[in-house]
């Protein structure tokens, strides 16, 4: 009887789990964004001081519960020599957050080229894309009106999947909620293509 009740309880409280990769060039603000998301959506979580956040070499992992689901984030290092490791996570991912440093105009073409490589992967077909124009707190940064046309140029690579370009400041947290909420709606809608994982099997295969 205990086993039956225990199983039923787990069934009631178990959340659908989704895995999201956070990609972008080094210094785009990926880890700062992840910390902002954890701070916004996790009660009593005190995020890392942004000045203490260093360049990611490898992987940062984060988790939040929202909208009745659990989101697991893989924040991957953006240096060119680490980008070859990204595709090992694609097949397990339910969505991509691609972060653009909208204050670094010189590297926008490189970021766009990297983005196109990401969305060309067959392992990400149909997976929702959230492109975040980060560092909107910096004066004279590029706004969404500037960033969106650049990253939408290769619409054939994006295809029919959900794709949104949104402004965000990972430093102040502005725009973080809106992006996460949009993403939750998309991955729920996309269940037939990428069903959620259960909590008994939440690692990389």
mmCIF file with all atom_site columns, C-alpha atoms in Angstrom, residues 22-200:
data_model
loop_
_atom_site.group_PDB
_atom_site.id
_atom_site.type_symbol
_atom_site.label_atom_id
_atom_site.label_alt_id
_atom_site.label_comp_id
_atom_site.label_asym_id
_atom_site.label_entity_id
_atom_site.label_seq_id
_atom_site.pdbx_PDB_ins_code
_atom_site.Cartn_x
_atom_site.Cartn_y
_atom_site.Cartn_z
_atom_site.occupancy
_atom_site.B_iso_or_equiv
_atom_site.pdbx_formal_charge
_atom_site.auth_seq_id
_atom_site.auth_comp_id
_atom_site.auth_asym_id
_atom_site.auth_atom_id
_atom_site.pdbx_PDB_model_num
ATOM 1   C CA . UNK A 1 22  ? 22.309 28.669 -23.387 1.00 0.00 ? 22  UNK A CA 1
ATOM 2   C CA . UNK A 1 23  ? 24.667 29.555 -26.225 1.00 0.00 ? 23  UNK A CA 1
ATOM 3   C CA . UNK A 1 24  ? 26.465 32.605 -27.572 1.00 0.00 ? 24  UNK A CA 1
ATOM 4   C CA . UNK A 1 25  ? 29.965 34.022 -27.933 1.00 0.00 ? 25  UNK A CA 1
ATOM 5   C CA . UNK A 1 26  ? 32.210 34.411 -24.905 1.00 0.00 ? 26  UNK A CA 1
ATOM 6   C CA . UNK A 1 27  ? 31.397 37.503 -22.840 1.00 0.00 ? 27  UNK A CA 1
ATOM 7   C CA . UNK A 1 28  ? 27.839 37.700 -24.224 1.00 0.00 ? 28  UNK A CA 1
ATOM 8   C CA . UNK A 1 29  ? 26.479 37.402 -20.677 1.00 0.00 ? 29  UNK A CA 1
ATOM 9   C CA . UNK A 1 30  ? 25.266 33.796 -20.655 1.00 0.00 ? 30  UNK A CA 1
ATOM 10  C CA . UNK A 1 31  ? 26.202 32.991 -17.060 1.00 0.00 ? 31  UNK A CA 1
ATOM 11  C CA . UNK A 1 32  ? 24.967 36.355 -15.792 1.00 0.00 ? 32  UNK A CA 1
ATOM 12  C CA . UNK A 1 33  ? 21.662 35.623 -17.541 1.00 0.00 ? 33  UNK A CA 1
ATOM 13  C CA . UNK A 1 34  ? 21.408 32.176 -15.945 1.00 0.00 ? 34  UNK A CA 1
ATOM 14  C CA . UNK A 1 35  ? 22.056 33.688 -12.516 1.00 0.00 ? 35  UNK A CA 1
ATOM 15  C CA . UNK A 1 36  ? 19.375 36.329 -13.174 1.00 0.00 ? 36  UNK A CA 1
ATOM 16  C CA . UNK A 1 37  ? 16.865 33.624 -14.163 1.00 0.00 ? 37  UNK A CA 1
ATOM 17  C CA . UNK A 1 38  ? 17.608 31.577 -11.032 1.00 0.00 ? 38  UNK A CA 1
ATOM 18  C CA . UNK A 1 39  ? 17.267 34.694 -8.892  1.00 0.00 ? 39  UNK A CA 1
ATOM 19  C CA . UNK A 1 40  ? 13.941 35.654 -10.490 1.00 0.00 ? 40  UNK A CA 1
ATOM 20  C CA . UNK A 1 41  ? 12.324 32.231 -10.353 1.00 0.00 ? 41  UNK A CA 1
ATOM 21  C CA . UNK A 1 42  ? 13.816 30.594 -7.260  1.00 0.00 ? 42  UNK A CA 1
ATOM 22  C CA . UNK A 1 43  ? 12.617 31.776 -3.871  1.00 0.00 ? 43  UNK A CA 1
ATOM 23  C CA . UNK A 1 44  ? 15.374 32.903 -1.494  1.00 0.00 ? 44  UNK A CA 1
ATOM 24  C CA . UNK A 1 45  ? 18.065 32.295 -4.121  1.00 0.00 ? 45  UNK A CA 1
ATOM 25  C CA . UNK A 1 46  ? 20.774 34.918 -3.921  1.00 0.00 ? 46  UNK A CA 1
ATOM 26  C CA . UNK A 1 47  ? 22.588 35.067 -7.220  1.00 0.00 ? 47  UNK A CA 1
ATOM 27  C CA . UNK A 1 48  ? 26.318 35.394 -7.679  1.00 0.00 ? 48  UNK A CA 1
ATOM 28  C CA . UNK A 1 49  ? 27.718 38.896 -7.665  1.00 0.00 ? 49  UNK A CA 1
ATOM 29  C CA . UNK A 1 50  ? 28.044 39.742 -11.396 1.00 0.00 ? 50  UNK A CA 1
ATOM 30  C CA . UNK A 1 51  ? 31.554 41.073 -10.787 1.00 0.00 ? 51  UNK A CA 1
ATOM 31  C CA . UNK A 1 52  ? 32.568 37.607 -9.532  1.00 0.00 ? 52  UNK A CA 1
ATOM 32  C CA . UNK A 1 53  ? 31.308 35.782 -12.643 1.00 0.00 ? 53  UNK A CA 1
ATOM 33  C CA . UNK A 1 54  ? 34.200 34.611 -14.799 1.00 0.00 ? 54  UNK A CA 1
ATOM 34  C CA . UNK A 1 55  ? 34.394 33.217 -18.319 1.00 0.00 ? 55  UNK A CA 1
ATOM 35  C CA . UNK A 1 56  ? 32.799 29.777 -18.494 1.00 0.00 ? 56  UNK A CA 1
ATOM 36  C CA . UNK A 1 57  ? 35.208 27.023 -19.419 1.00 0.00 ? 57  UNK A CA 1
ATOM 37  C CA . UNK A 1 58  ? 33.013 23.987 -19.950 1.00 0.00 ? 58  UNK A CA 1
ATOM 38  C CA . UNK A 1 59  ? 29.552 24.011 -18.429 1.00 0.00 ? 59  UNK A CA 1
ATOM 39  C CA . UNK A 1 60  ? 27.379 25.730 -15.817 1.00 0.00 ? 60  UNK A CA 1
ATOM 40  C CA . UNK A 1 61  ? 24.161 24.028 -14.782 1.00 0.00 ? 61  UNK A CA 1
ATOM 41  C CA . UNK A 1 62  ? 21.023 25.709 -13.446 1.00 0.00 ? 62  UNK A CA 1
ATOM 42  C CA . UNK A 1 63  ? 17.472 24.679 -12.654 1.00 0.00 ? 63  UNK A CA 1
ATOM 43  C CA . UNK A 1 64  ? 14.218 26.534 -12.078 1.00 0.00 ? 64  UNK A CA 1
ATOM 44  C CA . UNK A 1 65  ? 10.602 25.486 -11.606 1.00 0.00 ? 65  UNK A CA 1
ATOM 45  C CA . UNK A 1 66  ? 7.958  27.622 -13.283 1.00 0.00 ? 66  UNK A CA 1
ATOM 46  C CA . UNK A 1 67  ? 4.649  27.211 -15.072 1.00 0.00 ? 67  UNK A CA 1
ATOM 47  C CA . UNK A 1 68  ? 4.255  23.693 -13.692 1.00 0.00 ? 68  UNK A CA 1
ATOM 48  C CA . UNK A 1 69  ? 7.462  22.456 -15.339 1.00 0.00 ? 69  UNK A CA 1
ATOM 49  C CA . UNK A 1 70  ? 11.126 22.134 -14.440 1.00 0.00 ? 70  UNK A CA 1
ATOM 50  C CA . UNK A 1 71  ? 13.679 23.823 -16.664 1.00 0.00 ? 71  UNK A CA 1
ATOM 51  C CA . UNK A 1 72  ? 17.261 22.565 -16.611 1.00 0.00 ? 72  UNK A CA 1
ATOM 52  C CA . UNK A 1 73  ? 19.815 24.884 -18.197 1.00 0.00 ? 73  UNK A CA 1
ATOM 53  C CA . UNK A 1 74  ? 23.161 24.047 -19.739 1.00 0.00 ? 74  UNK A CA 1
ATOM 54  C CA . UNK A 1 75  ? 25.215 27.236 -19.980 1.00 0.00 ? 75  UNK A CA 1
ATOM 55  C CA . UNK A 1 76  ? 28.075 26.358 -22.338 1.00 0.00 ? 76  UNK A CA 1
ATOM 56  C CA . UNK A 1 77  ? 31.391 28.166 -22.758 1.00 0.00 ? 77  UNK A CA 1
ATOM 57  C CA . UNK A 1 78  ? 31.387 30.438 -25.811 1.00 0.00 ? 78  UNK A CA 1
ATOM 58  C CA . UNK A 1 79  ? 35.064 30.562 -26.738 1.00 0.00 ? 79  UNK A CA 1
ATOM 59  C CA . UNK A 1 80  ? 35.676 29.409 -30.294 1.00 0.00 ? 80  UNK A CA 1
ATOM 60  C CA . UNK A 1 81  ? 37.658 26.358 -29.190 1.00 0.00 ? 81  UNK A CA 1
ATOM 61  C CA . UNK A 1 82  ? 34.742 25.229 -26.962 1.00 0.00 ? 82  UNK A CA 1
ATOM 62  C CA . UNK A 1 83  ? 31.994 25.622 -29.556 1.00 0.00 ? 83  UNK A CA 1
ATOM 63  C CA . UNK A 1 84  ? 32.795 22.204 -31.023 1.00 0.00 ? 84  UNK A CA 1
ATOM 64  C CA . UNK A 1 85  ? 31.407 20.709 -27.799 1.00 0.00 ? 85  UNK A CA 1
ATOM 65  C CA . UNK A 1 86  ? 28.006 22.367 -28.145 1.00 0.00 ? 86  UNK A CA 1
ATOM 66  C CA . UNK A 1 87  ? 26.488 19.812 -30.487 1.00 0.00 ? 87  UNK A CA 1
ATOM 67  C CA . UNK A 1 88  ? 26.889 17.045 -27.894 1.00 0.00 ? 88  UNK A CA 1
ATOM 68  C CA . UNK A 1 89  ? 23.947 18.663 -26.070 1.00 0.00 ? 89  UNK A CA 1
ATOM 69  C CA . UNK A 1 90  ? 21.642 19.365 -29.010 1.00 0.00 ? 90  UNK A CA 1
ATOM 70  C CA . UNK A 1 91  ? 19.817 16.037 -29.237 1.00 0.00 ? 91  UNK A CA 1
ATOM 71  C CA . UNK A 1 92  ? 18.849 16.268 -25.546 1.00 0.00 ? 92  UNK A CA 1
ATOM 72  C CA . UNK A 1 93  ? 17.703 19.899 -25.714 1.00 0.00 ? 93  UNK A CA 1
ATOM 73  C CA . UNK A 1 94  ? 14.115 21.133 -25.805 1.00 0.00 ? 94  UNK A CA 1
ATOM 74  C CA . UNK A 1 95  ? 15.021 24.755 -26.621 1.00 0.00 ? 95  UNK A CA 1
ATOM 75  C CA . UNK A 1 96  ? 17.921 27.076 -27.376 1.00 0.00 ? 96  UNK A CA 1
ATOM 76  C CA . UNK A 1 97  ? 18.590 30.429 -25.746 1.00 0.00 ? 97  UNK A CA 1
ATOM 77  C CA . UNK A 1 98  ? 21.084 32.310 -27.897 1.00 0.00 ? 98  UNK A CA 1
ATOM 78  C CA . UNK A 1 99  ? 22.542 35.385 -26.228 1.00 0.00 ? 99  UNK A CA 1
ATOM 79  C CA . UNK A 1 100 ? 23.894 38.292 -28.239 1.00 0.00 ? 100 UNK A CA 1
ATOM 80  C CA . UNK A 1 101 ? 26.077 41.037 -26.789 1.00 0.00 ? 101 UNK A CA 1
ATOM 81  C CA . UNK A 1 102 ? 24.191 43.954 -28.324 1.00 0.00 ? 102 UNK A CA 1
ATOM 82  C CA . UNK A 1 103 ? 26.840 46.411 -27.106 1.00 0.00 ? 103 UNK A CA 1
ATOM 83  C CA . UNK A 1 104 ? 29.625 44.739 -29.108 1.00 0.00 ? 104 UNK A CA 1
ATOM 84  C CA . UNK A 1 105 ? 28.819 45.811 -32.661 1.00 0.00 ? 105 UNK A CA 1
ATOM 85  C CA . UNK A 1 106 ? 32.167 44.588 -34.000 1.00 0.00 ? 106 UNK A CA 1
ATOM 86  C CA . UNK A 1 107 ? 31.400 40.977 -33.115 1.00 0.00 ? 107 UNK A CA 1
ATOM 87  C CA . UNK A 1 108 ? 27.772 40.902 -34.273 1.00 0.00 ? 108 UNK A CA 1
ATOM 88  C CA . UNK A 1 109 ? 28.733 39.313 -37.645 1.00 0.00 ? 109 UNK A CA 1
ATOM 89  C CA . UNK A 1 110 ? 30.685 36.571 -35.834 1.00 0.00 ? 110 UNK A CA 1
ATOM 90  C CA . UNK A 1 111 ? 27.776 35.978 -33.461 1.00 0.00 ? 111 UNK A CA 1
ATOM 91  C CA . UNK A 1 112 ? 25.378 35.766 -36.416 1.00 0.00 ? 112 UNK A CA 1
ATOM 92  C CA . UNK A 1 113 ? 27.634 33.270 -38.203 1.00 0.00 ? 113 UNK A CA 1
ATOM 93  C CA . UNK A 1 114 ? 27.820 31.146 -35.033 1.00 0.00 ? 114 UNK A CA 1
ATOM 94  C CA . UNK A 1 115 ? 24.043 31.325 -34.638 1.00 0.00 ? 115 UNK A CA 1
ATOM 95  C CA . UNK A 1 116 ? 23.538 30.080 -38.194 1.00 0.00 ? 116 UNK A CA 1
ATOM 96  C CA . UNK A 1 117 ? 25.789 27.091 -37.509 1.00 0.00 ? 117 UNK A CA 1
ATOM 97  C CA . UNK A 1 118 ? 23.754 26.258 -34.401 1.00 0.00 ? 118 UNK A CA 1
ATOM 98  C CA . UNK A 1 119 ? 20.354 26.378 -36.056 1.00 0.00 ? 119 UNK A CA 1
ATOM 99  C CA . UNK A 1 120 ? 21.618 24.396 -39.054 1.00 0.00 ? 120 UNK A CA 1
ATOM 100 C CA . UNK A 1 121 ? 22.079 21.323 -36.863 1.00 0.00 ? 121 UNK A CA 1
ATOM 101 C CA . UNK A 1 122 ? 19.712 18.475 -37.714 1.00 0.00 ? 122 UNK A CA 1
ATOM 102 C CA . UNK A 1 123 ? 19.564 17.674 -33.980 1.00 0.00 ? 123 UNK A CA 1
ATOM 103 C CA . UNK A 1 124 ? 17.830 20.996 -33.315 1.00 0.00 ? 124 UNK A CA 1
ATOM 104 C CA . UNK A 1 125 ? 15.165 20.776 -36.008 1.00 0.00 ? 125 UNK A CA 1
ATOM 105 C CA . UNK A 1 126 ? 11.858 22.096 -34.710 1.00 0.00 ? 126 UNK A CA 1
ATOM 106 C CA . UNK A 1 127 ? 13.348 23.237 -31.402 1.00 0.00 ? 127 UNK A CA 1
ATOM 107 C CA . UNK A 1 128 ? 12.241 26.722 -30.210 1.00 0.00 ? 128 UNK A CA 1
ATOM 108 C CA . UNK A 1 129 ? 14.816 29.516 -30.412 1.00 0.00 ? 129 UNK A CA 1
ATOM 109 C CA . UNK A 1 130 ? 14.967 32.482 -28.074 1.00 0.00 ? 130 UNK A CA 1
ATOM 110 C CA . UNK A 1 131 ? 17.461 35.109 -29.231 1.00 0.00 ? 131 UNK A CA 1
ATOM 111 C CA . UNK A 1 132 ? 18.227 37.638 -26.503 1.00 0.00 ? 132 UNK A CA 1
ATOM 112 C CA . UNK A 1 133 ? 19.718 41.030 -27.318 1.00 0.00 ? 133 UNK A CA 1
ATOM 113 C CA . UNK A 1 134 ? 21.586 41.329 -24.028 1.00 0.00 ? 134 UNK A CA 1
ATOM 114 C CA . UNK A 1 135 ? 23.223 44.313 -22.289 1.00 0.00 ? 135 UNK A CA 1
ATOM 115 C CA . UNK A 1 136 ? 20.324 46.664 -22.992 1.00 0.00 ? 136 UNK A CA 1
ATOM 116 C CA . UNK A 1 137 ? 21.460 48.568 -19.887 1.00 0.00 ? 137 UNK A CA 1
ATOM 117 C CA . UNK A 1 138 ? 24.517 49.839 -21.795 1.00 0.00 ? 138 UNK A CA 1
ATOM 118 C CA . UNK A 1 139 ? 24.024 53.204 -23.542 1.00 0.00 ? 139 UNK A CA 1
ATOM 119 C CA . UNK A 1 140 ? 24.195 53.116 -27.339 1.00 0.00 ? 140 UNK A CA 1
ATOM 120 C CA . UNK A 1 141 ? 23.738 49.334 -27.532 1.00 0.00 ? 141 UNK A CA 1
ATOM 121 C CA . UNK A 1 142 ? 21.868 47.843 -30.483 1.00 0.00 ? 142 UNK A CA 1
ATOM 122 C CA . UNK A 1 143 ? 18.138 47.533 -29.883 1.00 0.00 ? 143 UNK A CA 1
ATOM 123 C CA . UNK A 1 144 ? 15.927 44.644 -30.975 1.00 0.00 ? 144 UNK A CA 1
ATOM 124 C CA . UNK A 1 145 ? 15.021 46.601 -34.120 1.00 0.00 ? 145 UNK A CA 1
ATOM 125 C CA . UNK A 1 146 ? 18.699 46.439 -35.089 1.00 0.00 ? 146 UNK A CA 1
ATOM 126 C CA . UNK A 1 147 ? 19.419 42.888 -33.960 1.00 0.00 ? 147 UNK A CA 1
ATOM 127 C CA . UNK A 1 148 ? 16.289 41.140 -35.240 1.00 0.00 ? 148 UNK A CA 1
ATOM 128 C CA . UNK A 1 149 ? 16.785 41.729 -39.008 1.00 0.00 ? 149 UNK A CA 1
ATOM 129 C CA . UNK A 1 150 ? 20.380 40.485 -38.764 1.00 0.00 ? 150 UNK A CA 1
ATOM 130 C CA . UNK A 1 151 ? 19.502 37.224 -37.028 1.00 0.00 ? 151 UNK A CA 1
ATOM 131 C CA . UNK A 1 152 ? 16.403 36.670 -39.166 1.00 0.00 ? 152 UNK A CA 1
ATOM 132 C CA . UNK A 1 153 ? 18.329 36.869 -42.444 1.00 0.00 ? 153 UNK A CA 1
ATOM 133 C CA . UNK A 1 154 ? 18.484 33.113 -42.920 1.00 0.00 ? 154 UNK A CA 1
ATOM 134 C CA . UNK A 1 155 ? 14.813 32.427 -42.295 1.00 0.00 ? 155 UNK A CA 1
ATOM 135 C CA . UNK A 1 156 ? 15.072 29.129 -44.181 1.00 0.00 ? 156 UNK A CA 1
ATOM 136 C CA . UNK A 1 157 ? 17.378 27.809 -41.427 1.00 0.00 ? 157 UNK A CA 1
ATOM 137 C CA . UNK A 1 158 ? 14.939 28.887 -38.731 1.00 0.00 ? 158 UNK A CA 1
ATOM 138 C CA . UNK A 1 159 ? 12.077 27.225 -40.581 1.00 0.00 ? 159 UNK A CA 1
ATOM 139 C CA . UNK A 1 160 ? 8.635  26.884 -39.029 1.00 0.00 ? 160 UNK A CA 1
ATOM 140 C CA . UNK A 1 161 ? 9.827  26.549 -35.431 1.00 0.00 ? 161 UNK A CA 1
ATOM 141 C CA . UNK A 1 162 ? 9.034  29.142 -32.771 1.00 0.00 ? 162 UNK A CA 1
ATOM 142 C CA . UNK A 1 163 ? 11.624 31.906 -32.822 1.00 0.00 ? 163 UNK A CA 1
ATOM 143 C CA . UNK A 1 164 ? 11.643 35.164 -30.891 1.00 0.00 ? 164 UNK A CA 1
ATOM 144 C CA . UNK A 1 165 ? 14.125 38.021 -30.545 1.00 0.00 ? 165 UNK A CA 1
ATOM 145 C CA . UNK A 1 166 ? 13.738 39.884 -27.252 1.00 0.00 ? 166 UNK A CA 1
ATOM 146 C CA . UNK A 1 167 ? 15.618 42.607 -25.363 1.00 0.00 ? 167 UNK A CA 1
ATOM 147 C CA . UNK A 1 168 ? 17.171 41.731 -22.013 1.00 0.00 ? 168 UNK A CA 1
ATOM 148 C CA . UNK A 1 169 ? 19.603 43.001 -19.437 1.00 0.00 ? 169 UNK A CA 1
ATOM 149 C CA . UNK A 1 170 ? 21.079 40.054 -17.586 1.00 0.00 ? 170 UNK A CA 1
ATOM 150 C CA . UNK A 1 171 ? 22.723 42.543 -15.219 1.00 0.00 ? 171 UNK A CA 1
ATOM 151 C CA . UNK A 1 172 ? 19.501 44.227 -14.078 1.00 0.00 ? 172 UNK A CA 1
ATOM 152 C CA . UNK A 1 173 ? 17.183 41.268 -14.741 1.00 0.00 ? 173 UNK A CA 1
ATOM 153 C CA . UNK A 1 174 ? 14.964 43.308 -17.045 1.00 0.00 ? 174 UNK A CA 1
ATOM 154 C CA . UNK A 1 175 ? 13.305 41.118 -19.684 1.00 0.00 ? 175 UNK A CA 1
ATOM 155 C CA . UNK A 1 176 ? 14.293 37.816 -18.044 1.00 0.00 ? 176 UNK A CA 1
ATOM 156 C CA . UNK A 1 177 ? 10.754 36.870 -16.955 1.00 0.00 ? 177 UNK A CA 1
ATOM 157 C CA . UNK A 1 178 ? 9.231  37.571 -20.347 1.00 0.00 ? 178 UNK A CA 1
ATOM 158 C CA . UNK A 1 179 ? 11.745 35.384 -22.175 1.00 0.00 ? 179 UNK A CA 1
ATOM 159 C CA . UNK A 1 180 ? 11.411 32.423 -19.806 1.00 0.00 ? 180 UNK A CA 1
ATOM 160 C CA . UNK A 1 181 ? 7.604  32.594 -19.881 1.00 0.00 ? 181 UNK A CA 1
ATOM 161 C CA . UNK A 1 182 ? 7.601  32.655 -23.693 1.00 0.00 ? 182 UNK A CA 1
ATOM 162 C CA . UNK A 1 183 ? 9.954  29.679 -23.760 1.00 0.00 ? 183 UNK A CA 1
ATOM 163 C CA . UNK A 1 184 ? 7.794  27.629 -21.371 1.00 0.00 ? 184 UNK A CA 1
ATOM 164 C CA . UNK A 1 185 ? 4.762  28.135 -23.617 1.00 0.00 ? 185 UNK A CA 1
ATOM 165 C CA . UNK A 1 186 ? 6.764  27.063 -26.670 1.00 0.00 ? 186 UNK A CA 1
ATOM 166 C CA . UNK A 1 187 ? 8.272  23.893 -25.213 1.00 0.00 ? 187 UNK A CA 1
ATOM 167 C CA . UNK A 1 188 ? 4.872  22.792 -23.921 1.00 0.00 ? 188 UNK A CA 1
ATOM 168 C CA . UNK A 1 189 ? 3.418  23.283 -27.401 1.00 0.00 ? 189 UNK A CA 1
ATOM 169 C CA . UNK A 1 190 ? 6.356  21.373 -28.853 1.00 0.00 ? 190 UNK A CA 1
ATOM 170 C CA . UNK A 1 191 ? 5.761  18.243 -26.756 1.00 0.00 ? 191 UNK A CA 1
ATOM 171 C CA . UNK A 1 192 ? 4.909  16.113 -29.779 1.00 0.00 ? 192 UNK A CA 1
ATOM 172 C CA . UNK A 1 193 ? 8.330  16.830 -31.325 1.00 0.00 ? 193 UNK A CA 1
ATOM 173 C CA . UNK A 1 194 ? 10.389 16.873 -28.096 1.00 0.00 ? 194 UNK A CA 1
ATOM 174 C CA . UNK A 1 195 ? 8.495  15.227 -25.236 1.00 0.00 ? 195 UNK A CA 1
ATOM 175 C CA . UNK A 1 196 ? 9.597  16.117 -21.706 1.00 0.00 ? 196 UNK A CA 1
ATOM 176 C CA . UNK A 1 197 ? 11.967 13.929 -19.753 1.00 0.00 ? 197 UNK A CA 1
ATOM 177 C CA . UNK A 1 198 ? 10.916 12.398 -16.474 1.00 0.00 ? 198 UNK A CA 1
ATOM 178 C CA . UNK A 1 199 ? 12.864 13.047 -13.308 1.00 0.00 ? 199 UNK A CA 1
ATOM 179 C CA . UNK A 1 200 ? 14.178 9.499  -13.078 1.00 0.00 ? 200 UNK A CA 1
#
